[in-house]
Tab-separated table of C-alpha atoms and ligand atoms in Angstrom:
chain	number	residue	atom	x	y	z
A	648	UNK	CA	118.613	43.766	-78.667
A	649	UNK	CA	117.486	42.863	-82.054
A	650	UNK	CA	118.942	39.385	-81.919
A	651	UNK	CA	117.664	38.966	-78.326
A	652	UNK	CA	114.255	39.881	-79.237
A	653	UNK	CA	114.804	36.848	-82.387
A	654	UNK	CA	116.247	34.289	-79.995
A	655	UNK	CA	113.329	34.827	-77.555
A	656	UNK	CA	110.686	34.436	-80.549
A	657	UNK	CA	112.348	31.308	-81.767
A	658	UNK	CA	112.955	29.750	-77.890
A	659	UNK	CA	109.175	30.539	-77.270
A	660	UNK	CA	107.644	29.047	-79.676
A	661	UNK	CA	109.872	26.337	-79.298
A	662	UNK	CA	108.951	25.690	-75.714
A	663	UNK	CA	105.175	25.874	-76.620
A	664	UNK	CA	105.038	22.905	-79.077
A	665	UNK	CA	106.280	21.022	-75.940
A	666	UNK	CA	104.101	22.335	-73.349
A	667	UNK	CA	101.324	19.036	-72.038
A	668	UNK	CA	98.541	21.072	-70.725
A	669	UNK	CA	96.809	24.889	-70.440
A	670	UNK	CA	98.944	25.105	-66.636
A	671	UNK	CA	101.933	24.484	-68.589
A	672	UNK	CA	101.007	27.251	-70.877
A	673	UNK	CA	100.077	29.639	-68.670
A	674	UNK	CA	103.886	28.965	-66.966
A	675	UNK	CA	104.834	29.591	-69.933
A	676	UNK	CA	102.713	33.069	-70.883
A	677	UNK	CA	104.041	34.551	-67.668
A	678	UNK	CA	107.582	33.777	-68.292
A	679	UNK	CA	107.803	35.599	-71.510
A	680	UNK	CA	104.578	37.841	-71.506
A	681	UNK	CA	104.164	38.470	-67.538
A	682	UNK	CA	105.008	41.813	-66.364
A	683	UNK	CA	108.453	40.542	-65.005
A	684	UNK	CA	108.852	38.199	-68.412
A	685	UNK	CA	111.601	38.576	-70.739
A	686	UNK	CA	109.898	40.275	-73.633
A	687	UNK	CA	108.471	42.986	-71.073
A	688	UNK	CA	111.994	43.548	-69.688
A	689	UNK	CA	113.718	43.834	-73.054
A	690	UNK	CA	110.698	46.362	-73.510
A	691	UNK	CA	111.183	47.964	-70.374
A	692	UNK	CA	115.052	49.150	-71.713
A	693	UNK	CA	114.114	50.646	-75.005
A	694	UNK	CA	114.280	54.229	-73.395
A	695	UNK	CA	118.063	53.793	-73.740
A	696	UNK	CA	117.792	53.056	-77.319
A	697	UNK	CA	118.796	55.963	-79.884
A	698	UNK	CA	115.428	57.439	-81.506
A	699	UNK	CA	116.189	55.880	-85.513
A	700	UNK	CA	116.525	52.436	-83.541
A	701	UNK	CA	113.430	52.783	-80.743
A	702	UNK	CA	111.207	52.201	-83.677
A	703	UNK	CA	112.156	49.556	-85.032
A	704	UNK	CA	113.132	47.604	-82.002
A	705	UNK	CA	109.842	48.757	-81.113
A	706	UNK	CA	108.308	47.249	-84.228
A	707	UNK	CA	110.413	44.274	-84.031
A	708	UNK	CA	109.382	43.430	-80.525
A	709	UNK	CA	105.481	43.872	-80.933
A	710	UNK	CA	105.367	41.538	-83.902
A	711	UNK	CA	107.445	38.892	-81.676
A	712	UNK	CA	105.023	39.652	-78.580
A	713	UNK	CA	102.292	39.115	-81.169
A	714	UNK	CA	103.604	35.653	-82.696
A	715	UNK	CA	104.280	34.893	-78.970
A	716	UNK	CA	100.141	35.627	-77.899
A	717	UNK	CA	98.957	33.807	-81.449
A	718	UNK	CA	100.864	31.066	-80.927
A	719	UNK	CA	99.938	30.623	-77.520
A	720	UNK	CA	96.007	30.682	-78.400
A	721	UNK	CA	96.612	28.347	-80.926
A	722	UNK	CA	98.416	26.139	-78.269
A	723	UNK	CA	95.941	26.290	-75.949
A	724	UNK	CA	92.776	25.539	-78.322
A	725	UNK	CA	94.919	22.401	-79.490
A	726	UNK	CA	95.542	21.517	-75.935
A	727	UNK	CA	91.725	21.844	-74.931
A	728	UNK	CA	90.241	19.865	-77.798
A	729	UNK	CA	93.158	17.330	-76.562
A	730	UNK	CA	91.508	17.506	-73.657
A	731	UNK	CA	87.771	17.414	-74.431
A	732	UNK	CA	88.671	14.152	-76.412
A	733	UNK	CA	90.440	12.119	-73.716
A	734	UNK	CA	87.306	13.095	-71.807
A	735	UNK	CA	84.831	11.999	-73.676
A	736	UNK	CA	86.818	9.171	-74.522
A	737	UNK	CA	86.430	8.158	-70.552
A	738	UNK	CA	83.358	9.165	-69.920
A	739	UNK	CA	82.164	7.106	-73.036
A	740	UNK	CA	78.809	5.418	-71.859
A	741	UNK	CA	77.504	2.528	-73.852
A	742	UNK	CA	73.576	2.903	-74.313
A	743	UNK	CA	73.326	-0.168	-75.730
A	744	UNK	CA	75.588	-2.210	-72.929
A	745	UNK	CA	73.201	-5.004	-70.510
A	746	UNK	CA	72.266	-3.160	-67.305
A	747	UNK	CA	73.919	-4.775	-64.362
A	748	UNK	CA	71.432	-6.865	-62.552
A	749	UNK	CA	70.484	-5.983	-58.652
A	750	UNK	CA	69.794	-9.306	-56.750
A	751	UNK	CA	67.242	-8.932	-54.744
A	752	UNK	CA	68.185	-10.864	-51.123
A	753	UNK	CA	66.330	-13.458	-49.362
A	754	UNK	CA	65.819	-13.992	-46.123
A	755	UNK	CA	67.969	-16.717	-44.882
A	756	UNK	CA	66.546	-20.624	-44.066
A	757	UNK	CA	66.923	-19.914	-40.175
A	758	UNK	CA	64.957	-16.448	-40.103
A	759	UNK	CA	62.351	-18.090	-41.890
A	760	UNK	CA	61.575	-20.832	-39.743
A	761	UNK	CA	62.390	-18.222	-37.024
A	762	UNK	CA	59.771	-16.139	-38.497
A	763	UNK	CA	57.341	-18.783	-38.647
A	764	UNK	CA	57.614	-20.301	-35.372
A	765	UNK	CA	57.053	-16.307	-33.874
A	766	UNK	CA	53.917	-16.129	-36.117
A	767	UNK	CA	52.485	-18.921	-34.460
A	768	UNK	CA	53.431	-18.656	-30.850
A	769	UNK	CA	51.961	-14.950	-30.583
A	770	UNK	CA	48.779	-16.339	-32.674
A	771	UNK	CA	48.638	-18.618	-29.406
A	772	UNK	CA	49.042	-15.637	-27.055
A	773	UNK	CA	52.270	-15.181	-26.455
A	774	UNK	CA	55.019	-11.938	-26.103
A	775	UNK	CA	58.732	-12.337	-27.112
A	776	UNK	CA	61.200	-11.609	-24.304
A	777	UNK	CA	65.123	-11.028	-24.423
A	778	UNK	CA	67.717	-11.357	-22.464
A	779	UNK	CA	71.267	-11.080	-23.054
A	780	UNK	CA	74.196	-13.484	-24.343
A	781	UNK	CA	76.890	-12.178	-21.765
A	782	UNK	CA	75.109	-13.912	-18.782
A	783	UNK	CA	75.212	-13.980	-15.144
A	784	UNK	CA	76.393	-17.304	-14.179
A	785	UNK	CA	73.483	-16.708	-11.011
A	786	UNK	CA	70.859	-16.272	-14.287
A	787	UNK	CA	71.746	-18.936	-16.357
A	788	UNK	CA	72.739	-21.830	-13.274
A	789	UNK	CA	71.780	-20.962	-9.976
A	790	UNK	CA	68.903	-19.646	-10.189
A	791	UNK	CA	68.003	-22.567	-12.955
A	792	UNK	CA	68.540	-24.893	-10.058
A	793	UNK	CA	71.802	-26.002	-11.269
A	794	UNK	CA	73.385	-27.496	-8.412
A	795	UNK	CA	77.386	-26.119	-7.788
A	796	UNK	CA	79.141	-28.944	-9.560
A	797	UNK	CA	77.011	-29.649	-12.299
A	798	UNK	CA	78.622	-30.574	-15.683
A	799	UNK	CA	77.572	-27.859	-17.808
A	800	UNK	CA	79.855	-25.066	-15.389
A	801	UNK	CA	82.587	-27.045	-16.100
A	802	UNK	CA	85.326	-24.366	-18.201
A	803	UNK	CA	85.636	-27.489	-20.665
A	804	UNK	CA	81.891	-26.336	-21.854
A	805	UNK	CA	81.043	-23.312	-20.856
A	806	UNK	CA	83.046	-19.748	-22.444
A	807	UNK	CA	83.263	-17.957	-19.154
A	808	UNK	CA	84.009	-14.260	-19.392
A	809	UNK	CA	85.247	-13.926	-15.890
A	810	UNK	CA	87.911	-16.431	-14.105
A	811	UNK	CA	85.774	-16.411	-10.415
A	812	UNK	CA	82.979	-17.802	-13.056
A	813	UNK	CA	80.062	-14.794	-12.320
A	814	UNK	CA	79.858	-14.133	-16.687
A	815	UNK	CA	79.838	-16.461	-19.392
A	816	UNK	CA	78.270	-16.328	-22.857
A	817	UNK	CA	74.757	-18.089	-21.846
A	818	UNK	CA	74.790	-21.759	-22.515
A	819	UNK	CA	71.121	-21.595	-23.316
A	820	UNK	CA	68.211	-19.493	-23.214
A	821	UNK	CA	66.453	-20.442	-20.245
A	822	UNK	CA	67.600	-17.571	-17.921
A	823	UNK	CA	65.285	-15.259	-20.169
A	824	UNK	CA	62.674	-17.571	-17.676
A	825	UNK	CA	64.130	-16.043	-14.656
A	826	UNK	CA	64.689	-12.816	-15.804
A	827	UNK	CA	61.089	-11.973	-17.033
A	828	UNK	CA	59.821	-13.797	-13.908
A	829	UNK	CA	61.338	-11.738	-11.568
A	830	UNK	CA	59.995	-8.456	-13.556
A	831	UNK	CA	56.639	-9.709	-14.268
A	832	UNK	CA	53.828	-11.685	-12.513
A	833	UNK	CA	51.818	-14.462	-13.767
A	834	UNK	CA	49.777	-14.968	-16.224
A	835	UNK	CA	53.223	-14.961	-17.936
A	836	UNK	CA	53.366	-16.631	-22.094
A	837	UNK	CA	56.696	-15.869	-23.922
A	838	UNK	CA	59.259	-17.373	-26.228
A	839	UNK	CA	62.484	-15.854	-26.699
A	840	UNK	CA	64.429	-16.764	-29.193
A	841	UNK	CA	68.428	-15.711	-29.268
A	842	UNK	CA	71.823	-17.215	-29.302
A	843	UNK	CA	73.493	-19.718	-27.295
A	844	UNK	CA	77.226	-20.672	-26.598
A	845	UNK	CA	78.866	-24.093	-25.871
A	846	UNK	CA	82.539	-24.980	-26.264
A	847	UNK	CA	81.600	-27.972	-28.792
A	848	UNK	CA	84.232	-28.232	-31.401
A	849	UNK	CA	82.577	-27.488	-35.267
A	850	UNK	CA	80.977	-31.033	-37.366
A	851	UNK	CA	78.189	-31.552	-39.190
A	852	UNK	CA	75.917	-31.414	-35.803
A	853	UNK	CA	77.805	-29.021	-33.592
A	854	UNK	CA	78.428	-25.140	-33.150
A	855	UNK	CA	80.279	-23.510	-30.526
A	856	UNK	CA	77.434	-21.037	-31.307
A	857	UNK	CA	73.719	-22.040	-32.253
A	858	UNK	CA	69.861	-20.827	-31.357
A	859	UNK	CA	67.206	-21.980	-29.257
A	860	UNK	CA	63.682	-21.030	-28.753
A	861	UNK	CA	63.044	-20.510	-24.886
A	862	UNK	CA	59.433	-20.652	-23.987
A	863	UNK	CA	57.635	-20.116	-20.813
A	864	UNK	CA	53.673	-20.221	-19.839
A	865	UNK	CA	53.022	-19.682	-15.748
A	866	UNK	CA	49.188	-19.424	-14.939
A	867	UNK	CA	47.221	-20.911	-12.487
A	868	UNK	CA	46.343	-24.411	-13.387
A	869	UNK	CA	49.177	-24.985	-15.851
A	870	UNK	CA	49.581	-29.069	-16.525
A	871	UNK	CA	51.247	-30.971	-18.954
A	872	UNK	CA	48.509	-31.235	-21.205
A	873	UNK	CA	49.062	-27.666	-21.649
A	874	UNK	CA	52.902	-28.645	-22.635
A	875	UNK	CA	51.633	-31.001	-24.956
A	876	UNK	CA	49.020	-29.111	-26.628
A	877	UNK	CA	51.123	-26.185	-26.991
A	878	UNK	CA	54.206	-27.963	-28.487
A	879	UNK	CA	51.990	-29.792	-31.100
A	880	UNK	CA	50.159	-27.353	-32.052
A	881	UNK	CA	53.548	-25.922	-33.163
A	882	UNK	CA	55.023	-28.652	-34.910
A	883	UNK	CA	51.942	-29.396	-36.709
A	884	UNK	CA	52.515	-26.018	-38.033
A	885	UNK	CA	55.649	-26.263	-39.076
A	886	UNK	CA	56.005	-30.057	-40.046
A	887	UNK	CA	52.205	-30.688	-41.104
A	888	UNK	CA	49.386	-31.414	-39.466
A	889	UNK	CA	50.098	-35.280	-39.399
A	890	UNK	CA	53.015	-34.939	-38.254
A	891	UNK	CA	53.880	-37.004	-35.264
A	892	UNK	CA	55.727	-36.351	-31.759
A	893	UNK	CA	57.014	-38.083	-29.259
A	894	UNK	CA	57.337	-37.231	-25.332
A	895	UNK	CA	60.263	-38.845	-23.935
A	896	UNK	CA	61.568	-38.727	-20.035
A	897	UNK	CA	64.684	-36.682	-19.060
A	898	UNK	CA	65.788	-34.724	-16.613
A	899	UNK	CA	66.458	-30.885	-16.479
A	900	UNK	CA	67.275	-29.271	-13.211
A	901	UNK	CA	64.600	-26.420	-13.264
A	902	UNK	CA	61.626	-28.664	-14.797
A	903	UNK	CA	59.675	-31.316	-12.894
A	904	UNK	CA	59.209	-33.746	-14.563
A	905	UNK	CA	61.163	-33.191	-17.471
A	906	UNK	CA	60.877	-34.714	-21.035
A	907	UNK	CA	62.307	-34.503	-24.458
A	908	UNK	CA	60.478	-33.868	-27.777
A	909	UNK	CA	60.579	-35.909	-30.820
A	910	UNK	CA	59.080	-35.599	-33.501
A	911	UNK	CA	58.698	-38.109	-36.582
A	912	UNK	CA	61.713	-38.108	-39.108
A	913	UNK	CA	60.265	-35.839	-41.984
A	914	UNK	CA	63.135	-37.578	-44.084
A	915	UNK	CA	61.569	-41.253	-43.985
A	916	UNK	CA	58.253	-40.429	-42.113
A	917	UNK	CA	58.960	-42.519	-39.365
A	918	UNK	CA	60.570	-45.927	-40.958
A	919	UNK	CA	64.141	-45.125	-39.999
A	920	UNK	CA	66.885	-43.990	-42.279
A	921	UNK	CA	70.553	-42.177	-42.247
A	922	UNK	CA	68.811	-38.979	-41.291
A	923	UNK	CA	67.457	-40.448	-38.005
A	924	UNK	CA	69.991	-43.121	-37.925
A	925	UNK	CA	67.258	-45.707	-38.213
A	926	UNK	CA	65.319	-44.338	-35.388
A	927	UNK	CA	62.331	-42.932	-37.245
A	928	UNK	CA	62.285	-39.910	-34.845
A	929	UNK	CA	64.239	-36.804	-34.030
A	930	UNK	CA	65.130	-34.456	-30.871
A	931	UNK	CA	64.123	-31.359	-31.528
A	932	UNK	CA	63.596	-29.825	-27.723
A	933	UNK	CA	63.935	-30.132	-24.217
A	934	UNK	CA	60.782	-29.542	-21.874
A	935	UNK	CA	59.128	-30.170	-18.631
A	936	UNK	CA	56.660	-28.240	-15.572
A	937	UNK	CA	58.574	-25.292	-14.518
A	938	UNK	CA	60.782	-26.593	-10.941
A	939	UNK	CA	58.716	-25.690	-7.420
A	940	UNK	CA	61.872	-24.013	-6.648
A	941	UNK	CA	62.424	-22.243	-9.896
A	942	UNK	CA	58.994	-20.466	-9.071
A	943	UNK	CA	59.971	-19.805	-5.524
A	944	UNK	CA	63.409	-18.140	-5.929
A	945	UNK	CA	61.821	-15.752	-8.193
A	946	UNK	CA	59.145	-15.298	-5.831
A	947	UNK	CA	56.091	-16.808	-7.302
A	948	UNK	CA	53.801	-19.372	-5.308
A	949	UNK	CA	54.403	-22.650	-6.534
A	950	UNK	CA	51.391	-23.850	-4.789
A	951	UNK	CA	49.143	-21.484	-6.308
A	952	UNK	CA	51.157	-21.128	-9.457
A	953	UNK	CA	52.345	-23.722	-12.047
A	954	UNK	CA	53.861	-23.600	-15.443
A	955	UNK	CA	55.713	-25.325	-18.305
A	956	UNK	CA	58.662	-24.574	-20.460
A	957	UNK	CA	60.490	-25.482	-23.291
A	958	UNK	CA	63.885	-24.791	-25.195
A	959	UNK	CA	63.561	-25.496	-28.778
A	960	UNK	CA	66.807	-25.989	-30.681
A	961	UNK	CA	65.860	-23.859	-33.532
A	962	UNK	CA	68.784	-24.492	-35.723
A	963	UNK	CA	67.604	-28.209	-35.569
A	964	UNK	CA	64.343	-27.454	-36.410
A	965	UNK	CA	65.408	-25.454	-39.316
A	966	UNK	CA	67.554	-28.580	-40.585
A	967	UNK	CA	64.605	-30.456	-39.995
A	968	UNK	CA	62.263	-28.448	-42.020
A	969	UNK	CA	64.038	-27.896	-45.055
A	970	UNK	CA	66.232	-31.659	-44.765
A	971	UNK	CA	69.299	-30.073	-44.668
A	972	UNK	CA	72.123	-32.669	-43.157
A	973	UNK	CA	75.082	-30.587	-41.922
A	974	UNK	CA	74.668	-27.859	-39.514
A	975	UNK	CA	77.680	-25.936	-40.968
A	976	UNK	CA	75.461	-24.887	-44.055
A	977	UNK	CA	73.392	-22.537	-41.721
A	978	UNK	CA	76.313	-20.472	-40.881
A	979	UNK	CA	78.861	-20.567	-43.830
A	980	UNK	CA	76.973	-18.225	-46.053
A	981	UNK	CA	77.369	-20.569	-49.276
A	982	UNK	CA	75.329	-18.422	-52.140
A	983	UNK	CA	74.737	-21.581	-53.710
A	984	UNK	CA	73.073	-22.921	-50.475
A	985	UNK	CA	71.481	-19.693	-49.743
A	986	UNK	CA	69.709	-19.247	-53.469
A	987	UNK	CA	67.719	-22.092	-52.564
A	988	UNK	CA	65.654	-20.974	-49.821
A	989	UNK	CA	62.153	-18.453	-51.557
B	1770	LIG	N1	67.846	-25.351	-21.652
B	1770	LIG	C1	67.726	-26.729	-22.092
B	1770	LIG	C2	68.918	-27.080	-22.976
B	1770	LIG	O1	69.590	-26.210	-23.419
B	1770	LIG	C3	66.446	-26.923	-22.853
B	1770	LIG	C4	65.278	-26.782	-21.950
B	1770	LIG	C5	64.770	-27.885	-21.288
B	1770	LIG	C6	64.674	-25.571	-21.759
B	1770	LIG	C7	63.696	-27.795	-20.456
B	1770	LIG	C8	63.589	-25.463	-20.906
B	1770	LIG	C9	63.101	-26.578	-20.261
B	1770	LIG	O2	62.965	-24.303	-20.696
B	1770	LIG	O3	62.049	-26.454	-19.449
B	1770	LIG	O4	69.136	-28.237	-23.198
């Protein structure tokens, strides 16, 4: 028992140089010292010991149970401070270290002129409307006056949703016209400015995705002077006040008669360059007197009622605002590009 009680000393305090952390120790503690460890069951048969021999075994095995509990508090302070350090080690802060520096974000070349352009058509009396970009093919063609084989319901431009052709991302915003019309009466004044979808493969001028401006004014007494006044009041505000337009013929199905905007190049100010491809002016929006039978379909009196809209192409008149050549920049989220704009 004697040299049991020696080997266990020696194998315990062996063990403990090698145990890693307090868990380990505390394996360790119950394996010799628990109440089913190996020093407590050597205790356990000293009754069969002869009484000159019970006290020294006796002896013997409290001083090893003792060198067994020291050394294991001396273990475990060593394996604490062990761990204190690595701690602290991690945990290290640097006072003196440069804080890291929070960018604050801008608002993005496209919401700005958004912004603007909002500003001033409510300063002028106007509400903004929405509609939504999965549209009803009825919304967004038929009831636009789009006669059944027009170009634009071709599948070559148009994303349908649906193959008998009743949804399709909107091609434009003008449906918001026929929408709010058949909810509301005249006097009606709203933009509404959202996303549009074409199937136009990606260059420096086309998006299969891009934003227009939709505006609509029905009243009695509406003319095109109206059109005009409105539209320069707005690009004087955006462009400059000397800044010149340009009402050009076309033809839209739901506006009679129909024209498209220009204004003056702000690149050359009119003398022609590679920004206007020596023209000296720039498209920036399709217009015209809201369509007799635009007004009737949603049933408003075109001969007591007349009106005028418009469909800015507000990524255009971003580009045109800040002189930025290539389309692409708007939506590729270049910081570089993007850092530029207050
Ligand atoms: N929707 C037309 C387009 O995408 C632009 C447009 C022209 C809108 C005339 C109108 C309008 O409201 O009256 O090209």
């Amino acid at each position: 028992m004697k040299d049991t009680l020696e080997a266990l000393r020696q194998s315990a305090l062996g063990e403990l140089t090698e145990t890693r952390d307090t868990r380990e120790l505390e394996g360790l503690r119950v394996d010799y010292l628990g109440k089913k460890g190996k020093i407590t069951t050597i205790l356990k048969q000293m009754g069969s010991l002869g009484a000159e021999e019970r006290p020294v075994i006796g002896a013997l095995a409290n001083s090893v149970r003792a060198d067994i509990e020291n050394a294991l508090e001396a273990r475990r302070s060593e394996l604490e401070a062990a761990a204190l350090t690595q701690r602290l080690l991690h945990e290290k802060l640097d006072v003196t270290a440069p804080g890291k520096k929070i960018e604050p974000g801008r608002r993005h070349p496209m919401s700005i002129v958004l912004d603007e352009a909002r500003d001033i058509f409510i300063s002028m009396g106007f509400t903004i409307a929405e509609g939504p970009e999965v549209e009803l093919s009825l919304y967004d063609f038929d009831k636009l006056n789009i006669p059944p084989n027009h170009i634009v319901r071709e599948w070559s431009d148009t994303f349908y949703i649906t193959q008998d052709e009743a949804v399709h991302l909107r091609c434009q915003t003008s449906p918001v016209q026929v929408r709010y019309m058949e909810t509301h009466r005249p006097p009606i004044r709203i933009i509404s400015p959202g996303r549009v979808y074409r199937r136009d493969e990606v260059d420096a001028s086309h998006s299969p995705m891009f934003h227009q401006i939709e505006g609509l004014v029905v009243d009695r007494g509406i003319t095109l002077g109206d059109l005009k006044g409105t539209l320069n009041a707005l690009v004087g505000r955006i462009y400059g006040a000397d800044t010149k337009t340009r009402f050009r013929p076309h033809h839209f199905p739901f506006t009679e008669p129909s024209c498209e905007v220009d204004v003056q190049c702000v690149s050359c100010g009119g003398a022609g360059c590679r920004v206007c491809k020596g023209e000296g002016w720039l498209e920036l929006l399709g217009a015209g007197m809201v369509h007799p039978k635009v007004l009737a379909g949603v049933g408003i009196d075109p001969d007591v009622y007349s009106g005028f809209a418009f469909g800015i192409g507000a990524d255009r008149m971003t580009m045109l605002r800040y002189d930025i050549d290539d389309l692409r920049l708007l939506f590729e989220n270049d910081l570089r590009f993007l850092r530029q704009f207050a």
